Amino acid sequence: MSLSTALRTGDLAELPSRRDEDWRWTDLRGLIRKLPAASPEAVAPAGGPFAGLGEDLTVVNGRGVAALNIAGEGDHVRLLRFVSTTAGTGHHARIQVQVEAGASLTLLESYEGQAAGYIASAELDITLGEGARLERIVLAADDAEAINVSTAGVSLAAGSSYSQTVLTTGARRQRLETNLAHPGAQASVRLDGAYLLEGQRHADLTTTVTHGGVDGTTSQLTKGVARDQARGVFQGRIVVQPGADRTDARMRHQALILSERAEIDAKPELLIFADDVQCAHGNTVGALDEDAIFYAMQRGLPAERARAMLTAAFVGEVIDRIAHEGARAVAHAWAEQQLGEL
């Protein structure tokens, strides 16, 4: 049951609903009363948020590149752009990403809404070979009236390294989901995210990491800011299977609510079926520290400037963990622009 299946079959019954525990805060069946016509072929202008940082691969209205294979020495950089250009239509894309053993890839992925009210779905199948490295930075800039679901399935091999940072401003309904199979075996995972929401936008960041072998590490940090009537959703699940001893897994979610009608729903979970592990999670949701605002104002900063500065520092902890220098600069600029509007 998924949005992609509904778009392919035209069957509304395939849409996830609030009756599905993992979709209870991102109900699609209650929102979508009629599936739209298929999106037409189109051409997107060059550019995108990561323009100039690597080789450009573009998917427009669900059509474009279907596979990406990376092998050989050096740090390869690819821009993967999902562009929606037509209002009121729907499309689906599926892409396979293979990083061969010992290879290194920085994947700069963007979702660009250039029309209103579209319904989009993307599925990525990502596989890393032994000792491979992948840093994936996702910047989602959907239209305020759009519905978008992106799902990434990630499979690691021994000694591989996977790092991810998801940045989003939400949409009418938006879900960015990652499901990762962790083999242990000295493989490492970093899963980060930040959502900055206003108006009636909705963003759902959902992750599942399943540790299946010994000696695996996972570090996860997600932060969010919501105001007006916006709604942020964080669902993080780490599963440690029997025998996955010496797993080290940490998860942290922190969010700021800047308006009385904004909403944050969070569900961090640890499901542990092994004995010799170190796992922890934390979750906090609240307002800006009034003492910190007062302290800044005592040093001459206007109240609004003090709030903006503290919020930028709050989100900056996530962005500073991005390894790729160019992408990190883009992410800081994105946050500055969004917080300026907040």
Coordinates of C-alpha atoms in Angstrom, one line a residue:
M1 CA 0.0 0.0 0.0
S2 CA 1.7 3.2 -1.1
L3 CA 1.2 6.4 -3.1
S4 CA 3.3 5.0 -6.0
T5 CA 1.0 2.0 -6.3
A6 CA -2.1 4.2 -6.2
L7 CA -0.7 6.4 -9.0
R8 CA 0.2 3.3 -11.1
T9 CA -3.1 1.5 -10.7
G10 CA -5.5 4.4 -10.2
D11 CA -6.9 2.6 -7.1
L12 CA -7.6 5.0 -4.2
A13 CA -7.7 2.0 -1.8
E14 CA -3.9 1.6 -2.3
L15 CA -3.4 4.9 -0.5
P16 CA -2.1 4.7 3.1
S17 CA -4.4 6.1 5.8
R18 CA -4.5 6.9 9.4
R19 CA -5.5 3.4 10.1
D20 CA -1.9 2.4 9.3
E21 CA 0.1 3.1 12.4
D22 CA 3.1 4.4 10.5
W23 CA 0.9 6.8 8.5
R24 CA -1.5 8.0 11.3
W25 CA -0.1 11.6 11.1
T26 CA 0.3 11.7 7.3
D27 CA -3.1 10.5 6.1
L28 CA -3.3 10.4 2.3
R29 CA -6.5 8.5 1.8
G30 CA -8.5 11.1 3.7
L31 CA -6.9 13.9 1.7
I32 CA -6.8 12.6 -1.9
R33 CA -10.4 12.1 -3.1
K34 CA -9.5 11.6 -6.8
L35 CA -6.2 10.6 -8.4
P36 CA -5.0 13.1 -11.0
A37 CA -4.2 12.6 -14.7
A38 CA -0.7 11.5 -15.5
S39 CA 1.8 14.3 -15.8
P40 CA 2.9 15.1 -19.4
E41 CA 6.5 15.1 -20.7
A42 CA 8.3 18.3 -20.0
V43 CA 11.7 19.9 -19.9
A44 CA 13.1 21.6 -16.8
P45 CA 15.4 24.6 -16.9
A46 CA 19.0 23.9 -15.9
G47 CA 19.9 24.9 -12.3
G48 CA 18.5 23.7 -9.1
P49 CA 19.7 24.4 -5.6
F50 CA 23.0 22.5 -6.0
A51 CA 23.8 23.9 -9.5
G52 CA 27.5 23.8 -10.4
L53 CA 28.5 21.3 -7.7
G54 CA 28.4 18.1 -9.9
E55 CA 27.1 16.3 -12.9
D56 CA 23.4 17.0 -13.3
L57 CA 20.8 14.1 -13.5
T58 CA 17.3 15.3 -13.9
V59 CA 13.9 13.6 -13.5
V60 CA 11.0 15.7 -14.8
N61 CA 7.4 14.7 -14.1
G62 CA 8.6 11.2 -13.3
R63 CA 10.7 10.8 -16.5
G64 CA 14.4 10.7 -16.8
V65 CA 17.4 8.8 -15.4
A66 CA 16.5 5.4 -14.0
A67 CA 19.8 4.1 -12.7
L68 CA 23.1 5.5 -11.4
N69 CA 26.2 3.3 -11.0
I70 CA 29.4 4.6 -9.4
A71 CA 32.7 2.8 -9.5
G72 CA 36.4 3.7 -9.4
E73 CA 38.6 6.0 -7.4
G74 CA 37.9 9.6 -6.4
D75 CA 34.9 11.3 -4.8
H76 CA 32.1 11.4 -7.4
V77 CA 29.5 14.1 -7.1
R78 CA 26.0 13.8 -8.8
L79 CA 23.0 16.1 -8.7
L80 CA 19.8 14.2 -8.7
R81 CA 16.9 16.6 -9.4
F82 CA 13.2 15.6 -9.2
V83 CA 11.3 18.4 -10.9
S84 CA 7.5 18.8 -11.0
T85 CA 6.4 21.2 -13.7
T86 CA 2.6 20.7 -14.2
A87 CA -0.2 21.7 -11.9
G88 CA -2.9 19.2 -10.9
T89 CA -1.2 16.1 -12.4
G90 CA 0.5 13.1 -10.8
H91 CA 3.7 11.1 -11.5
H92 CA 6.0 8.5 -10.1
A93 CA 9.7 7.7 -10.5
R94 CA 11.9 4.9 -9.4
I95 CA 15.7 5.0 -9.5
Q96 CA 18.4 2.5 -8.6
V97 CA 21.7 3.8 -7.1
Q98 CA 24.7 1.5 -6.9
V99 CA 28.0 2.5 -5.3
E100 CA 30.5 -0.3 -6.0
A101 CA 32.9 -1.6 -3.4
G102 CA 35.5 1.0 -2.4
A103 CA 33.8 3.8 -4.4
S104 CA 32.7 7.2 -3.0
L105 CA 29.7 9.3 -4.0
T106 CA 28.2 12.5 -2.8
L107 CA 24.5 12.6 -4.0
L108 CA 22.9 16.0 -3.9
E109 CA 19.2 15.4 -4.3
S110 CA 16.5 18.0 -4.7
Y111 CA 12.8 18.1 -5.0
E112 CA 11.7 21.2 -7.0
G113 CA 8.1 22.2 -7.3
Q114 CA 7.5 24.5 -10.3
A115 CA 3.8 24.2 -10.3
A116 CA 0.9 24.0 -7.8
G117 CA -1.1 21.0 -6.6
Y118 CA 0.8 18.1 -8.2
I119 CA 1.1 14.7 -6.6
A120 CA 4.5 13.1 -6.9
S121 CA 6.1 9.9 -5.7
A122 CA 9.8 8.8 -5.9
E123 CA 11.4 5.6 -4.8
L124 CA 15.2 5.1 -4.6
D125 CA 16.9 1.7 -4.2
I126 CA 20.4 2.5 -2.9
T127 CA 23.1 -0.2 -2.5
L128 CA 26.6 0.2 -1.1
G129 CA 29.4 -2.3 -1.7
E130 CA 32.0 -3.3 0.8
G131 CA 34.0 -0.3 2.0
A132 CA 31.9 2.1 -0.2
R133 CA 31.0 5.7 1.0
L134 CA 27.8 7.7 0.2
E135 CA 26.8 11.1 1.5
R136 CA 23.3 12.0 0.5
I137 CA 22.0 15.5 1.0
V138 CA 18.3 16.0 0.2
L139 CA 16.8 19.5 -0.2
A140 CA 13.0 19.4 -0.7
A141 CA 11.3 22.6 -2.0
D142 CA 7.9 21.4 -2.9
D143 CA 5.0 23.8 -3.7
A144 CA 2.8 24.6 -0.7
E145 CA -0.2 22.8 -2.3
A146 CA 1.7 19.7 -3.5
I147 CA 1.7 16.2 -2.2
N148 CA 5.0 14.4 -2.3
V149 CA 6.2 11.1 -1.0
S150 CA 9.9 10.0 -1.3
T151 CA 11.0 6.6 -0.1
A152 CA 14.6 5.4 0.0
G153 CA 15.6 1.8 0.7
V154 CA 19.3 1.6 1.6
S155 CA 21.4 -1.6 1.8
L156 CA 24.9 -1.5 3.2
A157 CA 27.8 -3.9 3.1
A158 CA 30.7 -4.5 5.5
G159 CA 32.8 -1.4 6.2
S160 CA 30.7 0.9 4.2
S161 CA 29.6 4.4 5.3
Y162 CA 26.3 6.1 4.7
S163 CA 25.6 9.7 5.7
Q164 CA 22.3 11.5 5.1
T165 CA 20.9 15.0 5.7
V166 CA 17.3 15.9 4.8
L167 CA 16.3 19.5 4.6
T168 CA 12.7 20.5 3.9
T169 CA 10.1 23.2 4.1
G170 CA 7.2 20.8 3.7
A171 CA 4.2 20.8 1.4
R172 CA 0.4 20.2 1.8
R173 CA 1.4 16.7 2.6
Q174 CA 5.0 15.6 2.4
R175 CA 6.8 12.4 3.6
L176 CA 10.5 11.8 3.2
E177 CA 11.2 8.2 4.4
T178 CA 14.4 6.2 4.7
N179 CA 14.5 2.4 5.4
L180 CA 18.0 1.2 6.0
A181 CA 19.4 -2.4 6.4
H182 CA 22.5 -2.2 8.5
P183 CA 24.8 -5.2 8.4
G184 CA 27.0 -4.2 11.4
A185 CA 30.6 -5.3 10.4
Q186 CA 32.1 -1.9 11.1
A187 CA 29.6 -0.1 8.8
S188 CA 28.6 3.3 10.0
V189 CA 25.4 5.4 9.5
R190 CA 24.6 9.0 10.1
L191 CA 21.0 10.1 9.6
D192 CA 20.2 13.8 10.0
G193 CA 17.3 16.1 9.1
A194 CA 15.9 19.6 9.6
Y195 CA 12.4 20.9 8.8
L196 CA 11.5 24.6 8.8
L197 CA 7.7 24.9 8.4
E198 CA 5.2 27.8 8.2
G199 CA 1.7 28.4 7.0
Q200 CA -0.2 25.1 6.7
R201 CA 2.7 23.1 5.5
H202 CA 3.3 19.5 6.6
A203 CA 6.5 17.5 6.7
D204 CA 7.0 13.9 7.8
L205 CA 10.5 12.6 8.3
T206 CA 10.4 8.9 8.9
T207 CA 13.3 6.5 9.3
T208 CA 13.9 2.8 10.1
V209 CA 17.3 1.4 10.7
T210 CA 17.6 -2.4 11.2
H211 CA 20.9 -3.6 12.7
G212 CA 21.4 -7.2 11.6
G213 CA 25.0 -7.9 12.6
V214 CA 27.7 -7.1 15.2
D215 CA 29.8 -4.0 15.4
G216 CA 27.5 -1.4 13.7
T217 CA 27.1 2.2 14.5
T218 CA 24.2 4.7 13.9
S219 CA 24.0 8.3 14.8
Q220 CA 20.8 10.3 14.2
L221 CA 20.0 14.0 14.8
T222 CA 16.8 15.7 13.6
K223 CA 15.7 19.2 14.4
G224 CA 12.6 21.1 13.4
V225 CA 10.9 24.5 13.7
A226 CA 7.1 25.0 13.1
R227 CA 5.0 28.1 13.3
D228 CA 1.5 29.3 12.1
Q229 CA -0.6 26.1 11.6
A230 CA 2.3 24.0 10.3
R231 CA 2.8 20.4 11.4
G232 CA 6.0 18.5 11.7
V233 CA 6.2 14.7 12.1
F234 CA 9.3 12.7 13.2
Q235 CA 9.2 9.0 13.4
G236 CA 12.5 7.2 14.0
R237 CA 12.8 3.5 14.6
I238 CA 16.1 1.6 15.4
V239 CA 15.8 -2.2 15.5
V240 CA 18.6 -4.3 16.9
Q241 CA 18.1 -7.9 15.8
P242 CA 19.1 -10.9 17.9
G243 CA 22.9 -11.4 17.6
A244 CA 23.6 -7.8 16.6
D245 CA 25.9 -7.4 19.6
R246 CA 28.1 -4.4 20.2
T247 CA 25.7 -2.2 18.3
D248 CA 26.1 1.5 19.1
A249 CA 23.0 3.5 18.1
R250 CA 22.0 7.0 19.1
M251 CA 18.9 9.0 18.1
R252 CA 18.0 12.6 19.0
H253 CA 15.0 14.7 17.9
Q254 CA 14.5 18.3 19.0
A255 CA 11.9 20.8 17.8
L256 CA 10.8 24.3 18.4
I257 CA 7.1 25.4 18.3
L258 CA 6.9 29.1 17.5
S259 CA 3.1 29.5 17.4
E260 CA 0.2 28.2 19.5
R261 CA -1.5 26.4 16.5
A262 CA 1.6 24.7 15.2
E263 CA 2.0 21.0 15.9
I264 CA 4.9 18.6 16.3
D265 CA 4.3 14.8 16.5
A266 CA 7.3 12.7 17.4
K267 CA 7.7 8.9 17.9
P268 CA 11.3 7.8 18.5
E269 CA 11.6 4.0 19.0
L270 CA 14.3 1.5 20.0
L271 CA 13.4 -2.1 19.5
I272 CA 16.3 -4.1 21.0
F273 CA 16.6 -7.9 20.8
A274 CA 20.3 -8.2 21.7
D275 CA 22.1 -7.9 25.1
D276 CA 25.5 -6.3 24.5
V277 CA 24.5 -3.0 23.0
Q278 CA 24.7 0.7 23.6
C279 CA 21.5 2.4 22.4
A280 CA 19.8 5.7 23.4
H281 CA 17.2 8.1 22.2
G282 CA 16.0 11.5 23.2
N283 CA 13.1 13.8 22.2
T284 CA 12.3 17.4 23.2
V285 CA 9.7 19.8 21.9
G286 CA 9.3 23.3 23.3
A287 CA 9.7 27.0 22.7
L288 CA 12.8 29.2 22.5
D289 CA 14.6 29.8 25.8
E290 CA 13.3 33.2 27.0
D291 CA 16.3 33.6 29.3
A292 CA 18.6 33.4 26.2
I293 CA 16.5 35.9 24.4
F294 CA 16.6 38.3 27.4
Y295 CA 20.4 37.8 27.6
A296 CA 20.8 38.7 23.9
M297 CA 18.5 41.7 24.2
Q298 CA 20.6 43.0 27.2
R299 CA 23.5 43.2 24.7
G300 CA 21.6 45.4 22.3
L301 CA 19.9 42.9 19.9
P302 CA 16.2 43.6 19.0
A303 CA 13.9 40.8 20.2
E304 CA 13.2 39.5 16.6
R305 CA 16.9 39.5 15.8
A306 CA 17.7 37.6 18.9
R307 CA 15.0 35.0 18.2
A308 CA 16.3 34.6 14.6
M309 CA 19.9 34.2 15.8
L310 CA 18.9 31.5 18.4
T311 CA 16.8 29.6 15.9
A312 CA 19.6 29.6 13.3
A313 CA 22.1 28.3 15.9
F314 CA 19.5 25.6 16.8
V315 CA 19.2 24.3 13.2
G316 CA 22.9 24.9 12.4
E317 CA 24.0 22.0 14.5
V318 CA 22.4 19.7 11.9
I319 CA 23.9 21.6 8.9
D320 CA 27.4 21.7 10.3
R321 CA 27.5 17.9 10.2
I322 CA 27.4 17.9 6.4
A323 CA 30.8 16.9 5.1
H324 CA 30.6 18.3 1.5
E325 CA 31.7 21.9 1.8
G326 CA 29.7 23.2 -1.2
A327 CA 26.5 21.5 -0.1
R328 CA 27.0 22.7 3.5
A329 CA 27.2 26.3 2.2
V330 CA 23.9 25.7 0.2
A331 CA 22.3 24.4 3.3
H332 CA 23.3 27.3 5.4
A333 CA 22.0 29.7 2.7
W334 CA 18.7 27.7 2.6
A335 CA 18.3 27.9 6.4
E336 CA 19.1 31.7 6.5
Q337 CA 16.5 32.3 3.8
Q338 CA 13.8 30.2 5.5
L339 CA 14.4 31.6 8.9
G340 CA 14.3 35.1 7.5
E341 CA 10.8 34.3 6.3
L342 CA 9.9 32.8 9.7

